[in-house]
Short mmCIF file of C-alpha atoms and ligand atoms in Angstrom, two decimals:
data_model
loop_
_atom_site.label_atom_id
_atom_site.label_comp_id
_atom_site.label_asym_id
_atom_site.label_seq_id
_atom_site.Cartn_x
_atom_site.Cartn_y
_atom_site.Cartn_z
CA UNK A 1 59.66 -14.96 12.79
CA UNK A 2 62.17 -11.99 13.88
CA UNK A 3 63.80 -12.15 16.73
CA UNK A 4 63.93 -8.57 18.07
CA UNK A 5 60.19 -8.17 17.00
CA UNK A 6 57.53 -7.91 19.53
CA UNK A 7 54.64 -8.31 17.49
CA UNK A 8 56.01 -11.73 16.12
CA UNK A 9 56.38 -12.53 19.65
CA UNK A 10 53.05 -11.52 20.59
CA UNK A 11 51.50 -13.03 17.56
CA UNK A 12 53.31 -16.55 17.87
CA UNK A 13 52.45 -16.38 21.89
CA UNK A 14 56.05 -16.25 22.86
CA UNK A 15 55.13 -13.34 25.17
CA UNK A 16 50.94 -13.73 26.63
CA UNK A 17 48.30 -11.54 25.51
CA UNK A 18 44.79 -10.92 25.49
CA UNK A 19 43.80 -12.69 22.13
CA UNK A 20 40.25 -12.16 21.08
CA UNK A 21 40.97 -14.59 17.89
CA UNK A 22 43.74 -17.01 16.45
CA UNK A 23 44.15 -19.26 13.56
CA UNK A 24 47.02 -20.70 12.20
CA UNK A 25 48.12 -17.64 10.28
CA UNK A 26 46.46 -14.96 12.75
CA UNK A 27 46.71 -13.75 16.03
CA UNK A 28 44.11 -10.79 17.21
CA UNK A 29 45.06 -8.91 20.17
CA UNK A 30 43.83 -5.80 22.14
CA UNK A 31 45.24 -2.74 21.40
CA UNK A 32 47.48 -2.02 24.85
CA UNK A 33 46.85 1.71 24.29
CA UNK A 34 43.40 1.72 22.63
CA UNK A 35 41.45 4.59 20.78
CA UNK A 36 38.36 3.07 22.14
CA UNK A 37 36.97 0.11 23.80
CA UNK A 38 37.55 -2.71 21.75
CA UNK A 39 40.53 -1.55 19.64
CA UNK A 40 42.25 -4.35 18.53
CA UNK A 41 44.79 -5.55 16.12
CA UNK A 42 45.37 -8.09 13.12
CA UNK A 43 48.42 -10.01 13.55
CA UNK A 44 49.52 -12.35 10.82
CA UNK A 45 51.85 -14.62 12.48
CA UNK A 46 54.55 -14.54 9.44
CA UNK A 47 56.70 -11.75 9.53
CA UNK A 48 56.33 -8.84 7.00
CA UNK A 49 57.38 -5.05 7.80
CA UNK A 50 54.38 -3.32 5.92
CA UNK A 51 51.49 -3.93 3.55
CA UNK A 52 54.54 -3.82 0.71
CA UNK A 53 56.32 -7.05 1.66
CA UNK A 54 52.90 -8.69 2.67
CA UNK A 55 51.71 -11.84 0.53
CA UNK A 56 48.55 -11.25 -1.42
CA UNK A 57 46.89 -14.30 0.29
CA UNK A 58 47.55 -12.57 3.73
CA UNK A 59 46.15 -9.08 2.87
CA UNK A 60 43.41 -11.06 1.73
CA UNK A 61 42.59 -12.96 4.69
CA UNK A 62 43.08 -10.07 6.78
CA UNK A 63 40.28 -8.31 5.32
CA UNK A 64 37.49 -10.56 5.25
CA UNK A 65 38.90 -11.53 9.76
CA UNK A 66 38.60 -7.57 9.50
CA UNK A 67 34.59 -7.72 8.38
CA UNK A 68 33.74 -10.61 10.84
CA UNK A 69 35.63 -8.77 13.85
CA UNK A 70 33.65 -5.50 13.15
CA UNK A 71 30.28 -7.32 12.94
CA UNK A 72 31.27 -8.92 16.58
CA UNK A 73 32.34 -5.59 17.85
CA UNK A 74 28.77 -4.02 16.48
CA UNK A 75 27.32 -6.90 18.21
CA UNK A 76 28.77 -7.59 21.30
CA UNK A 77 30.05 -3.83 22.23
CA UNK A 78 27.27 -2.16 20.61
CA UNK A 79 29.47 -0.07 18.51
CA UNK A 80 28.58 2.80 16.63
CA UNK A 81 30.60 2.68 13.48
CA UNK A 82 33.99 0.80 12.81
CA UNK A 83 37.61 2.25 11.54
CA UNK A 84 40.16 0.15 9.62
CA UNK A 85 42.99 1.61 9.49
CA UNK A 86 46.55 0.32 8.25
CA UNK A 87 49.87 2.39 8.60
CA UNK A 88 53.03 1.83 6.81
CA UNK A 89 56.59 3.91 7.71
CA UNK A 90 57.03 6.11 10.07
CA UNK A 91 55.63 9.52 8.45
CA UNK A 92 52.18 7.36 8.28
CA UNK A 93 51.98 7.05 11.76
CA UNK A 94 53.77 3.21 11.83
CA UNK A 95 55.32 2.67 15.06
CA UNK A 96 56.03 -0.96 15.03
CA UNK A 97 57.16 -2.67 11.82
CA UNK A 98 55.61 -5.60 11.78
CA UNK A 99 51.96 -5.18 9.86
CA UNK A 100 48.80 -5.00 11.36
CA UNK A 101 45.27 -3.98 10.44
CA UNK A 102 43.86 -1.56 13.53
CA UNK A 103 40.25 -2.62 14.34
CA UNK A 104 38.67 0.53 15.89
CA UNK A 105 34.82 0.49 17.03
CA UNK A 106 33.27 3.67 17.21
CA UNK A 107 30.51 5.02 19.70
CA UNK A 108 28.41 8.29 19.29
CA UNK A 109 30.49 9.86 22.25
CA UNK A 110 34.02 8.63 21.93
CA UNK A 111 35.71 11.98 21.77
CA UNK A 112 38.01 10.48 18.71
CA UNK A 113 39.87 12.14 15.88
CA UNK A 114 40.61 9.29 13.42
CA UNK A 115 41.20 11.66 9.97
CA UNK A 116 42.92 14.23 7.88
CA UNK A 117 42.77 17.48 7.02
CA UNK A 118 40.96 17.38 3.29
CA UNK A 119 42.67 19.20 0.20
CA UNK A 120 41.39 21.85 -2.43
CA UNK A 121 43.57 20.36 -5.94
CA UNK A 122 42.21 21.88 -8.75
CA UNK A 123 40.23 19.50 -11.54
CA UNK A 124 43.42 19.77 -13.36
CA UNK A 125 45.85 18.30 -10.33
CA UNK A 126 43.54 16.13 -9.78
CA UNK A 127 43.77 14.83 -13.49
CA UNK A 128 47.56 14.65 -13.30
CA UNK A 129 47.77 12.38 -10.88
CA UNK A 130 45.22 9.86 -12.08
CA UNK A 131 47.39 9.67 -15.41
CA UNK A 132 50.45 9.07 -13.23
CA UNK A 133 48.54 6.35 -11.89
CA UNK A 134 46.84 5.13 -14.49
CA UNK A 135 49.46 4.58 -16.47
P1 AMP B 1 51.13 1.70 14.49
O1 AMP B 1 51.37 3.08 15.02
O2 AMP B 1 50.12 1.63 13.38
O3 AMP B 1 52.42 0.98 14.15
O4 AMP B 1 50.44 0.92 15.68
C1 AMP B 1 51.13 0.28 16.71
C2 AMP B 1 50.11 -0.03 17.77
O5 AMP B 1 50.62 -1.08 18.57
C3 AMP B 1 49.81 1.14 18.72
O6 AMP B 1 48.40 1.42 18.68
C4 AMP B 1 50.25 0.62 20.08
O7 AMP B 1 49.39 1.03 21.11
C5 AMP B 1 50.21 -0.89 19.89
N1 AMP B 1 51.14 -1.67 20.71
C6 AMP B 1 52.47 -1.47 20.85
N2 AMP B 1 53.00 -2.43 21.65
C7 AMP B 1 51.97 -3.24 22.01
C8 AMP B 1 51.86 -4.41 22.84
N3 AMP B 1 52.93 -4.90 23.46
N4 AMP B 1 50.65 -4.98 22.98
C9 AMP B 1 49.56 -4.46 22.35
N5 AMP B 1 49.61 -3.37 21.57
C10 AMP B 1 50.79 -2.76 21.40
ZN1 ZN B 2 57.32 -9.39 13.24
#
């Protein structure tokens, strides 16, 4: 745990939450500022800063608690469609640095922009950076 972290403290219930799940590596909270009803987040109780310094086993785990959550959010808030989405450092939108997996249901008239704006590479850009990645 870190000390000046609030998400280990939230995740480790040194400071009380709403907690929709736990398990001894998880903790799933609401969202205090939420997208839409029922935004929540993945905690793993062990501190890691970003989906870089996070164990394989954990990323792992995270995304099958991620598929049962969003079958329980179809089901019990009669959600539309379901977002994952995961941000590391701060030009990605990461706020707190401690990682999390955002749960976001969906509904037909949320109002929400969760997106980007797509590109036009040509087929040859588009070649050059699979190579640099394929490498
Ligand atoms: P990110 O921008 O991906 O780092 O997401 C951080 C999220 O944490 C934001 O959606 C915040 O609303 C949420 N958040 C920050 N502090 C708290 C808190 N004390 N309890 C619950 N959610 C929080
Ligand atoms: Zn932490």
């Amino acid at each position: 745990m870190k000390d000046d972290c609030i998400f280990c403290k939230l995740a480790n219930g040194i400071i009380p939450t709403n907690s929709l799940y736990e398990d001894e590596k998880f903790k799933v909270i609401l969202d205090a500022n939420p997208a839409t009803k029922g935004h929540a987040l993945i905690l793993p109780k062990e501190h890691a800063d970003n989906i870089y310094d996070l164990p394989d086993d954990t990323a792992a785990e995270a995304f099958v608690l991620a598929k049962k959550l969003s079958a329980k959010m179809r089901d019990r808030l009669h959600a539309d469609g379901f977002n994952i989405v995961q941000n590391n450092g701060e030009v990605a939108g990461q706020t707190v640095f401690h990682f999390h997996l955002h749960l976001i249901p969906r509904y037909a008239d949320d109002g929400q922009v969760i997106g980007w704006k797509p590109g036009k590479p040509s087929a040859e850009e588009l070649q050059k950076t699979a190579a640099l990645l394929s490498e």
